[in-house]
Amino acid sequence: MSEQDTLFSKIIRREIPADIVYEDDMALAFKDINPQAPVHILVIPKKPIPRLADAVPEDHSLMGHLLLTAKRVAQEAGLENGYRVVINNGAEAGQTVFHLHLHILGGRQMQWPPG
Ligand code: 5GP
């Protein structure tokens, strides 16, 4: 497994199963295996960018696409009362899988500040 070949690359390649809710040529969305809210979906780029901090200017439109995919997936999940989109960047932020992902969390009242 190369440094960039994480669990999420295996999900993209269908080498490990996931409950996939959306896919296109640039992005994939699937349910988190350990949900922290009634709806907890991860949106990832197919390009293996480890962290947000590793994104480069050429990723500009991909980054926009991920946010619009998050919006679409949240809408399709019925989160009309609100939802939270989270990116954990790096170990101190709690990132555990080093393939960029947006958490979409919803279906309950969120608190602020986050832990
Ligand atoms: P992070 O802590 O890196 O921001 O988030 C990683 C997320 O990936 C966690 O919420 C964790 O539950 C989820 N996760 C880890 N391994 C798997 C897996 O094999 N399948 C799925 N669907 N989610 C996973």
GROMACS .gro file of N, CA and C and ligand atoms in nm:
model
  369
    1MET      N    1   0.086  -0.120   0.000
    1MET     CA    2   0.000   0.000   0.000
    1MET      C    3   0.089   0.124   0.000
    2SER      N    4   0.079   0.207  -0.104
    2SER     CA    5   0.160   0.329  -0.109
    2SER      C    6   0.108   0.429  -0.006
    3GLU      N    7   0.188   0.534   0.016
    3GLU     CA    8   0.151   0.634   0.116
    3GLU      C    9   0.013   0.694   0.087
    4GLN      N   10  -0.018   0.709  -0.044
    4GLN     CA   11  -0.145   0.772  -0.081
    4GLN      C   12  -0.257   0.670  -0.097
    5ASP      N   13  -0.224   0.542  -0.082
    5ASP     CA   14  -0.325   0.438  -0.105
    5ASP      C   15  -0.390   0.401   0.027
    6THR      N   16  -0.493   0.475   0.060
    6THR     CA   17  -0.561   0.457   0.188
    6THR      C   18  -0.682   0.365   0.170
    7LEU      N   19  -0.751   0.344   0.280
    7LEU     CA   20  -0.879   0.273   0.279
    7LEU      C   21  -0.975   0.331   0.175
    8PHE      N   22  -0.972   0.464   0.162
    8PHE     CA   23  -1.068   0.529   0.074
    8PHE      C   24  -1.036   0.501  -0.074
    9SER      N   25  -0.906   0.488  -0.107
    9SER     CA   26  -0.871   0.447  -0.243
    9SER      C   27  -0.925   0.307  -0.271
   10LYS      N   28  -0.922   0.222  -0.170
   10LYS     CA   29  -0.975   0.085  -0.186
   10LYS      C   30  -1.127   0.089  -0.205
   11ILE      N   31  -1.194   0.182  -0.138
   11ILE     CA   32  -1.339   0.196  -0.157
   11ILE      C   33  -1.367   0.245  -0.300
   12ILE      N   34  -1.288   0.341  -0.350
   12ILE     CA   35  -1.305   0.389  -0.487
   12ILE      C   36  -1.289   0.273  -0.585
   13ARG      N   37  -1.193   0.187  -0.559
   13ARG     CA   38  -1.166   0.074  -0.651
   13ARG      C   39  -1.255  -0.047  -0.625
   14ARG      N   40  -1.348  -0.032  -0.529
   14ARG     CA   41  -1.441  -0.141  -0.491
   14ARG      C   42  -1.367  -0.262  -0.435
   15GLU      N   43  -1.252  -0.237  -0.374
   15GLU     CA   44  -1.178  -0.349  -0.312
   15GLU      C   45  -1.229  -0.376  -0.171
   16ILE      N   46  -1.287  -0.274  -0.108
   16ILE     CA   47  -1.359  -0.297   0.017
   16ILE      C   48  -1.498  -0.235   0.003
   17PRO      N   49  -1.599  -0.296   0.066
   17PRO     CA   50  -1.736  -0.250   0.046
   17PRO      C   51  -1.765  -0.118   0.118
   18ALA      N   52  -1.858  -0.043   0.064
   18ALA     CA   53  -1.907   0.079   0.129
   18ALA      C   54  -2.048   0.103   0.077
   19ASP      N   55  -2.124   0.176   0.157
   19ASP     CA   56  -2.261   0.211   0.117
   19ASP      C   57  -2.253   0.341   0.038
   20ILE      N   58  -2.235   0.329  -0.092
   20ILE     CA   59  -2.211   0.445  -0.180
   20ILE      C   60  -2.344   0.511  -0.215
   21VAL      N   61  -2.350   0.644  -0.195
   21VAL     CA   62  -2.474   0.717  -0.223
   21VAL      C   63  -2.462   0.807  -0.345
   22TYR      N   64  -2.341   0.834  -0.392
   22TYR     CA   65  -2.324   0.920  -0.510
   22TYR      C   66  -2.186   0.893  -0.571
   23GLU      N   67  -2.180   0.898  -0.702
   23GLU     CA   68  -2.050   0.886  -0.770
   23GLU      C   69  -2.054   0.959  -0.902
   24ASP      N   70  -1.943   1.026  -0.935
   24ASP     CA   71  -1.922   1.077  -1.070
   24ASP      C   72  -1.774   1.062  -1.101
   25ASP      N   73  -1.728   1.124  -1.208
   25ASP     CA   74  -1.588   1.099  -1.247
   25ASP      C   75  -1.486   1.161  -1.153
   26MET      N   76  -1.528   1.258  -1.071
   26MET     CA   77  -1.432   1.325  -0.982
   26MET      C   78  -1.450   1.293  -0.834
   27ALA      N   79  -1.570   1.247  -0.796
   27ALA     CA   80  -1.602   1.236  -0.654
   27ALA      C   81  -1.682   1.110  -0.623
   28LEU      N   82  -1.675   1.073  -0.495
   28LEU     CA   83  -1.753   0.959  -0.446
   28LEU      C   84  -1.808   0.999  -0.310
   29ALA      N   85  -1.929   0.955  -0.279
   29ALA     CA   86  -1.987   0.981  -0.146
   29ALA      C   87  -2.041   0.849  -0.092
   30PHE      N   88  -2.012   0.824   0.035
   30PHE     CA   89  -2.056   0.698   0.097
   30PHE      C   90  -2.080   0.721   0.245
   31LYS      N   91  -2.160   0.632   0.306
   31LYS     CA   92  -2.194   0.647   0.447
   31LYS      C   93  -2.074   0.614   0.535
   32ASP      N   94  -2.056   0.694   0.639
   32ASP     CA   95  -1.948   0.669   0.734
   32ASP      C   96  -1.977   0.539   0.810
   33ILE      N   97  -1.874   0.460   0.832
   33ILE     CA   98  -1.889   0.330   0.897
   33ILE      C   99  -1.921   0.345   1.047
   34ASN      N  100  -1.887   0.460   1.102
   34ASN     CA  101  -1.908   0.485   1.246
   34ASN      C  102  -1.979   0.619   1.262
   35PRO      N  103  -2.111   0.622   1.227
   35PRO     CA  104  -2.180   0.752   1.217
   35PRO      C  105  -2.191   0.827   1.349
   36GLN      N  106  -2.166   0.958   1.340
   36GLN     CA  107  -2.173   1.047   1.456
   36GLN      C  108  -2.303   1.127   1.459
   37ALA      N  109  -2.392   1.097   1.368
   37ALA     CA  110  -2.522   1.163   1.360
   37ALA      C  111  -2.612   1.070   1.279
   38PRO      N  112  -2.744   1.092   1.283
   38PRO     CA  113  -2.834   1.005   1.205
   38PRO      C  114  -2.795   0.997   1.057
   39VAL      N  115  -2.749   1.108   1.001
   39VAL     CA  116  -2.692   1.107   0.866
   39VAL      C  117  -2.544   1.145   0.878
   40HIS      N  118  -2.457   1.060   0.831
   40HIS     CA  119  -2.313   1.089   0.832
   40HIS      C  120  -2.254   1.028   0.705
   41ILE      N  121  -2.229   1.118   0.610
   41ILE     CA  122  -2.180   1.077   0.477
   41ILE      C  123  -2.045   1.143   0.453
   42LEU      N  124  -1.956   1.071   0.388
   42LEU     CA  125  -1.825   1.125   0.351
   42LEU      C  126  -1.823   1.151   0.201
   43VAL      N  127  -1.774   1.269   0.163
   43VAL     CA  128  -1.755   1.303   0.022
   43VAL      C  129  -1.605   1.311  -0.002
   44ILE      N  130  -1.557   1.236  -0.100
   44ILE     CA  131  -1.413   1.234  -0.126
   44ILE      C  132  -1.385   1.260  -0.274
   45PRO      N  133  -1.267   1.319  -0.301
   45PRO     CA  134  -1.224   1.327  -0.441
   45PRO      C  135  -1.169   1.191  -0.483
   46LYS      N  136  -1.181   1.155  -0.610
   46LYS     CA  137  -1.116   1.032  -0.656
   46LYS      C  138  -0.964   1.051  -0.659
   47LYS      N  139  -0.921   1.175  -0.683
   47LYS     CA  140  -0.776   1.204  -0.675
   47LYS      C  141  -0.732   1.190  -0.530
   48PRO      N  142  -0.625   1.116  -0.502
   48PRO     CA  143  -0.583   1.092  -0.363
   48PRO      C  144  -0.505   1.209  -0.302
   49ILE      N  145  -0.576   1.316  -0.268
   49ILE     CA  146  -0.515   1.430  -0.199
   49ILE      C  147  -0.518   1.395  -0.049
   50PRO      N  148  -0.403   1.387   0.018
   50PRO     CA  149  -0.405   1.339   0.157
   50PRO      C  150  -0.483   1.431   0.252
   51ARG      N  151  -0.454   1.562   0.245
   51ARG     CA  152  -0.517   1.657   0.337
   51ARG      C  153  -0.557   1.781   0.258
   52LEU      N  154  -0.648   1.860   0.314
   52LEU     CA  155  -0.680   1.988   0.250
   52LEU      C  156  -0.551   2.068   0.228
   53ALA      N  157  -0.459   2.060   0.324
   53ALA     CA  158  -0.333   2.135   0.315
   53ALA      C  159  -0.249   2.092   0.196
   54ASP      N  160  -0.278   1.978   0.137
   54ASP     CA  161  -0.203   1.929   0.022
   54ASP      C  162  -0.267   1.968  -0.112
   55ALA      N  163  -0.382   2.031  -0.107
   55ALA     CA  164  -0.448   2.074  -0.231
   55ALA      C  165  -0.365   2.184  -0.297
   56VAL      N  166  -0.363   2.184  -0.429
   56VAL     CA  167  -0.282   2.281  -0.504
   56VAL      C  168  -0.374   2.362  -0.596
   57PRO      N  169  -0.324   2.472  -0.653
   57PRO     CA  170  -0.410   2.556  -0.737
   57PRO      C  171  -0.482   2.479  -0.847
   58GLU      N  172  -0.420   2.377  -0.902
   58GLU     CA  173  -0.489   2.302  -1.010
   58GLU      C  174  -0.610   2.224  -0.959
   59ASP      N  175  -0.623   2.212  -0.828
   59ASP     CA  176  -0.739   2.144  -0.768
   59ASP      C  177  -0.858   2.238  -0.749
   60HIS      N  178  -0.844   2.363  -0.795
   60HIS     CA  179  -0.945   2.466  -0.771
   60HIS      C  180  -1.087   2.418  -0.805
   61SER      N  181  -1.106   2.367  -0.925
   61SER     CA  182  -1.243   2.330  -0.963
   61SER      C  183  -1.287   2.202  -0.892
   62LEU      N  184  -1.192   2.114  -0.864
   62LEU     CA  185  -1.225   1.992  -0.788
   62LEU      C  186  -1.277   2.028  -0.649
   63MET      N  187  -1.212   2.126  -0.585
   63MET     CA  188  -1.255   2.167  -0.451
   63MET      C  189  -1.398   2.222  -0.455
   64GLY      N  190  -1.427   2.302  -0.555
   64GLY     CA  191  -1.564   2.353  -0.570
   64GLY      C  192  -1.662   2.240  -0.595
   65HIS      N  193  -1.619   2.145  -0.674
   65HIS     CA  194  -1.705   2.030  -0.705
   65HIS      C  195  -1.738   1.950  -0.579
   66LEU      N  196  -1.640   1.936  -0.490
   66LEU     CA  197  -1.665   1.859  -0.367
   66LEU      C  198  -1.770   1.929  -0.281
   67LEU      N  199  -1.763   2.062  -0.273
   67LEU     CA  200  -1.863   2.136  -0.193
   67LEU      C  201  -2.001   2.124  -0.256
   68LEU      N  202  -2.008   2.136  -0.388
   68LEU     CA  203  -2.138   2.122  -0.454
   68LEU      C  204  -2.190   1.979  -0.443
   69THR      N  205  -2.100   1.882  -0.439
   69THR     CA  206  -2.142   1.742  -0.418
   69THR      C  207  -2.196   1.726  -0.276
   70ALA      N  208  -2.131   1.791  -0.180
   70ALA     CA  209  -2.179   1.785  -0.041
   70ALA      C  210  -2.321   1.840  -0.034
   71LYS      N  211  -2.344   1.952  -0.101
   71LYS     CA  212  -2.478   2.012  -0.104
   71LYS      C  213  -2.579   1.917  -0.165
   72ARG      N  214  -2.543   1.857  -0.275
   72ARG     CA  215  -2.633   1.765  -0.345
   72ARG      C  216  -2.668   1.643  -0.260
   73VAL      N  217  -2.565   1.586  -0.198
   73VAL     CA  218  -2.583   1.465  -0.117
   73VAL      C  219  -2.669   1.497   0.007
   74ALA      N  220  -2.645   1.614   0.067
   74ALA     CA  221  -2.724   1.654   0.184
   74ALA      C  222  -2.871   1.672   0.146
   75GLN      N  223  -2.893   1.734   0.031
   75GLN     CA  224  -3.030   1.753  -0.019
   75GLN      C  225  -3.097   1.618  -0.042
   76GLU      N  226  -3.025   1.528  -0.107
   76GLU     CA  227  -3.081   1.395  -0.136
   76GLU      C  228  -3.106   1.314  -0.009
   77ALA      N  229  -3.030   1.346   0.097
   77ALA     CA  230  -3.050   1.276   0.225
   77ALA      C  231  -3.163   1.339   0.306
   78GLY      N  232  -3.222   1.446   0.253
   78GLY     CA  233  -3.339   1.508   0.318
   78GLY      C  234  -3.303   1.600   0.434
   79LEU      N  235  -3.183   1.657   0.432
   79LEU     CA  236  -3.139   1.740   0.544
   79LEU      C  237  -3.182   1.886   0.526
   80GLU      N  238  -3.313   1.906   0.506
   80GLU     CA  239  -3.360   2.042   0.476
   80GLU      C  240  -3.353   2.135   0.596
   81ASN      N  241  -3.342   2.082   0.719
   81ASN     CA  242  -3.335   2.169   0.836
   81ASN      C  243  -3.193   2.210   0.872
   82GLY      N  244  -3.096   2.161   0.798
   82GLY     CA  245  -2.958   2.200   0.824
   82GLY      C  246  -2.866   2.080   0.831
   83TYR      N  247  -2.740   2.109   0.813
   83TYR     CA  248  -2.638   2.004   0.823
   83TYR      C  249  -2.504   2.072   0.841
   84ARG      N  250  -2.407   1.995   0.885
   84ARG     CA  251  -2.272   2.048   0.905
   84ARG      C  252  -2.178   1.979   0.809
   85VAL      N  253  -2.085   2.057   0.753
   85VAL     CA  254  -1.980   2.002   0.666
   85VAL      C  255  -1.847   2.026   0.736
   86VAL      N  256  -1.772   1.918   0.757
   86VAL     CA  257  -1.647   1.926   0.836
   86VAL      C  258  -1.533   1.866   0.755
   87ILE      N  259  -1.419   1.933   0.760
   87ILE     CA  260  -1.294   1.874   0.709
   87ILE      C  261  -1.194   1.875   0.824
   88ASN      N  262  -1.150   1.758   0.867
   88ASN     CA  263  -1.044   1.749   0.966
   88ASN      C  264  -0.911   1.747   0.890
   89ASN      N  265  -0.827   1.846   0.916
   89ASN     CA  266  -0.699   1.857   0.845
   89ASN      C  267  -0.583   1.829   0.939
   90GLY      N  268  -0.527   1.710   0.927
   90GLY     CA  269  -0.410   1.677   1.008
   90GLY      C  270  -0.445   1.614   1.142
   91ALA      N  271  -0.342   1.556   1.203
   91ALA     CA  272  -0.361   1.476   1.324
   91ALA      C  273  -0.424   1.557   1.438
   92GLU      N  274  -0.381   1.681   1.456
   92GLU     CA  275  -0.433   1.759   1.569
   92GLU      C  276  -0.580   1.793   1.551
   93ALA      N  277  -0.627   1.791   1.429
   93ALA     CA  278  -0.770   1.814   1.403
   93ALA      C  279  -0.850   1.685   1.413
   94GLY      N  280  -0.781   1.574   1.433
   94GLY     CA  281  -0.850   1.445   1.445
   94GLY      C  282  -0.858   1.367   1.316
   95GLN      N  283  -0.783   1.410   1.213
   95GLN     CA  284  -0.787   1.333   1.087
   95GLN      C  285  -0.721   1.198   1.107
   96THR      N  286  -0.791   1.093   1.066
   96THR     CA  287  -0.738   0.957   1.082
   96THR      C  288  -0.715   0.887   0.948
   97VAL      N  289  -0.790   0.928   0.845
   97VAL     CA  290  -0.770   0.871   0.712
   97VAL      C  291  -0.713   0.981   0.623
   98PHE      N  292  -0.593   0.956   0.569
   98PHE     CA  293  -0.524   1.062   0.497
   98PHE      C  294  -0.553   1.056   0.347
   99HIS      N  295  -0.682   1.068   0.321
   99HIS     CA  296  -0.739   1.093   0.187
   99HIS      C  297  -0.847   1.197   0.214
  100LEU      N  298  -0.829   1.316   0.158
  100LEU     CA  299  -0.921   1.427   0.185
  100LEU      C  300  -1.067   1.382   0.183
  101HIS      N  301  -1.143   1.424   0.285
  101HIS     CA  302  -1.287   1.391   0.287
  101HIS      C  303  -1.364   1.500   0.359
  102LEU      N  304  -1.486   1.524   0.310
  102LEU     CA  305  -1.579   1.616   0.375
  102LEU      C  306  -1.680   1.530   0.450
  103HIS      N  307  -1.694   1.556   0.579
  103HIS     CA  308  -1.800   1.491   0.656
  103HIS      C  309  -1.928   1.572   0.638
  104ILE      N  310  -2.038   1.506   0.605
  104ILE     CA  311  -2.170   1.571   0.607
  104ILE      C  312  -2.245   1.508   0.722
  105LEU      N  313  -2.280   1.591   0.819
  105LEU     CA  314  -2.345   1.543   0.941
  105LEU      C  315  -2.480   1.612   0.956
  106GLY      N  316  -2.584   1.533   0.983
  106GLY     CA  317  -2.715   1.594   0.999
  106GLY      C  318  -2.815   1.498   1.059
  107GLY      N  319  -2.936   1.552   1.079
  107GLY     CA  320  -3.043   1.470   1.135
  107GLY      C  321  -3.055   1.484   1.285
  108ARG      N  322  -2.976   1.573   1.344
  108ARG     CA  323  -2.989   1.606   1.487
  108ARG      C  324  -2.939   1.749   1.507
  109GLN      N  325  -2.971   1.807   1.624
  109GLN     CA  326  -2.920   1.941   1.655
  109GLN      C  327  -2.770   1.934   1.680
  110MET      N  328  -2.694   2.016   1.609
  110MET     CA  329  -2.549   2.024   1.629
  110MET      C  330  -2.517   2.124   1.738
  111GLN      N  331  -2.405   2.106   1.802
  111GLN     CA  332  -2.358   2.198   1.905
  111GLN      C  333  -2.237   2.276   1.855
  112TRP      N  334  -2.212   2.389   1.921
  112TRP     CA  335  -2.093   2.469   1.890
  112TRP      C  336  -2.039   2.525   2.019
  113PRO      N  337  -1.910   2.525   2.047
  113PRO     CA  338  -1.803   2.479   1.959
  113PRO      C  339  -1.795   2.327   1.952
  114PRO      N  340  -1.739   2.275   1.842
  114PRO     CA  341  -1.718   2.131   1.830
  114PRO      C  342  -1.606   2.089   1.926
  115GLY      N  343  -1.600   1.963   1.956
  115GLY     CA  344  -1.501   1.914   2.053
  115GLY      C  345  -1.360   1.916   1.999
  1165GP     P1  346  -1.134   1.161   0.994
  1165GP     O1  347  -1.124   1.126   1.140
  1165GP     O2  348  -1.009   1.122   0.918
  1165GP     O3  349  -1.179   1.300   0.966
  1165GP     O4  350  -1.253   1.071   0.939
  1165GP     C1  351  -1.237   0.942   0.892
  1165GP     C2  352  -1.375   0.882   0.890
  1165GP     O5  353  -1.372   0.765   0.811
  1165GP     C3  354  -1.427   0.840   1.029
  1165GP     O6  355  -1.547   0.909   1.055
  1165GP     C4  356  -1.442   0.691   1.017
  1165GP     O7  357  -1.554   0.642   1.087
  1165GP     C5  358  -1.455   0.669   0.868
  1165GP     N1  359  -1.406   0.542   0.820
  1165GP     C6  360  -1.288   0.484   0.852
  1165GP     N2  361  -1.273   0.366   0.788
  1165GP     C7  362  -1.386   0.351   0.713
  1165GP     C8  363  -1.430   0.247   0.624
  1165GP     O8  364  -1.362   0.147   0.599
  1165GP     N3  365  -1.550   0.265   0.565
  1165GP     C9  366  -1.628   0.375   0.587
  1165GP     N4  367  -1.745   0.382   0.526
  1165GP     N5  368  -1.590   0.473   0.671
  1165GP    C10  369  -1.470   0.463   0.733
   0.00000   0.00000   0.00000
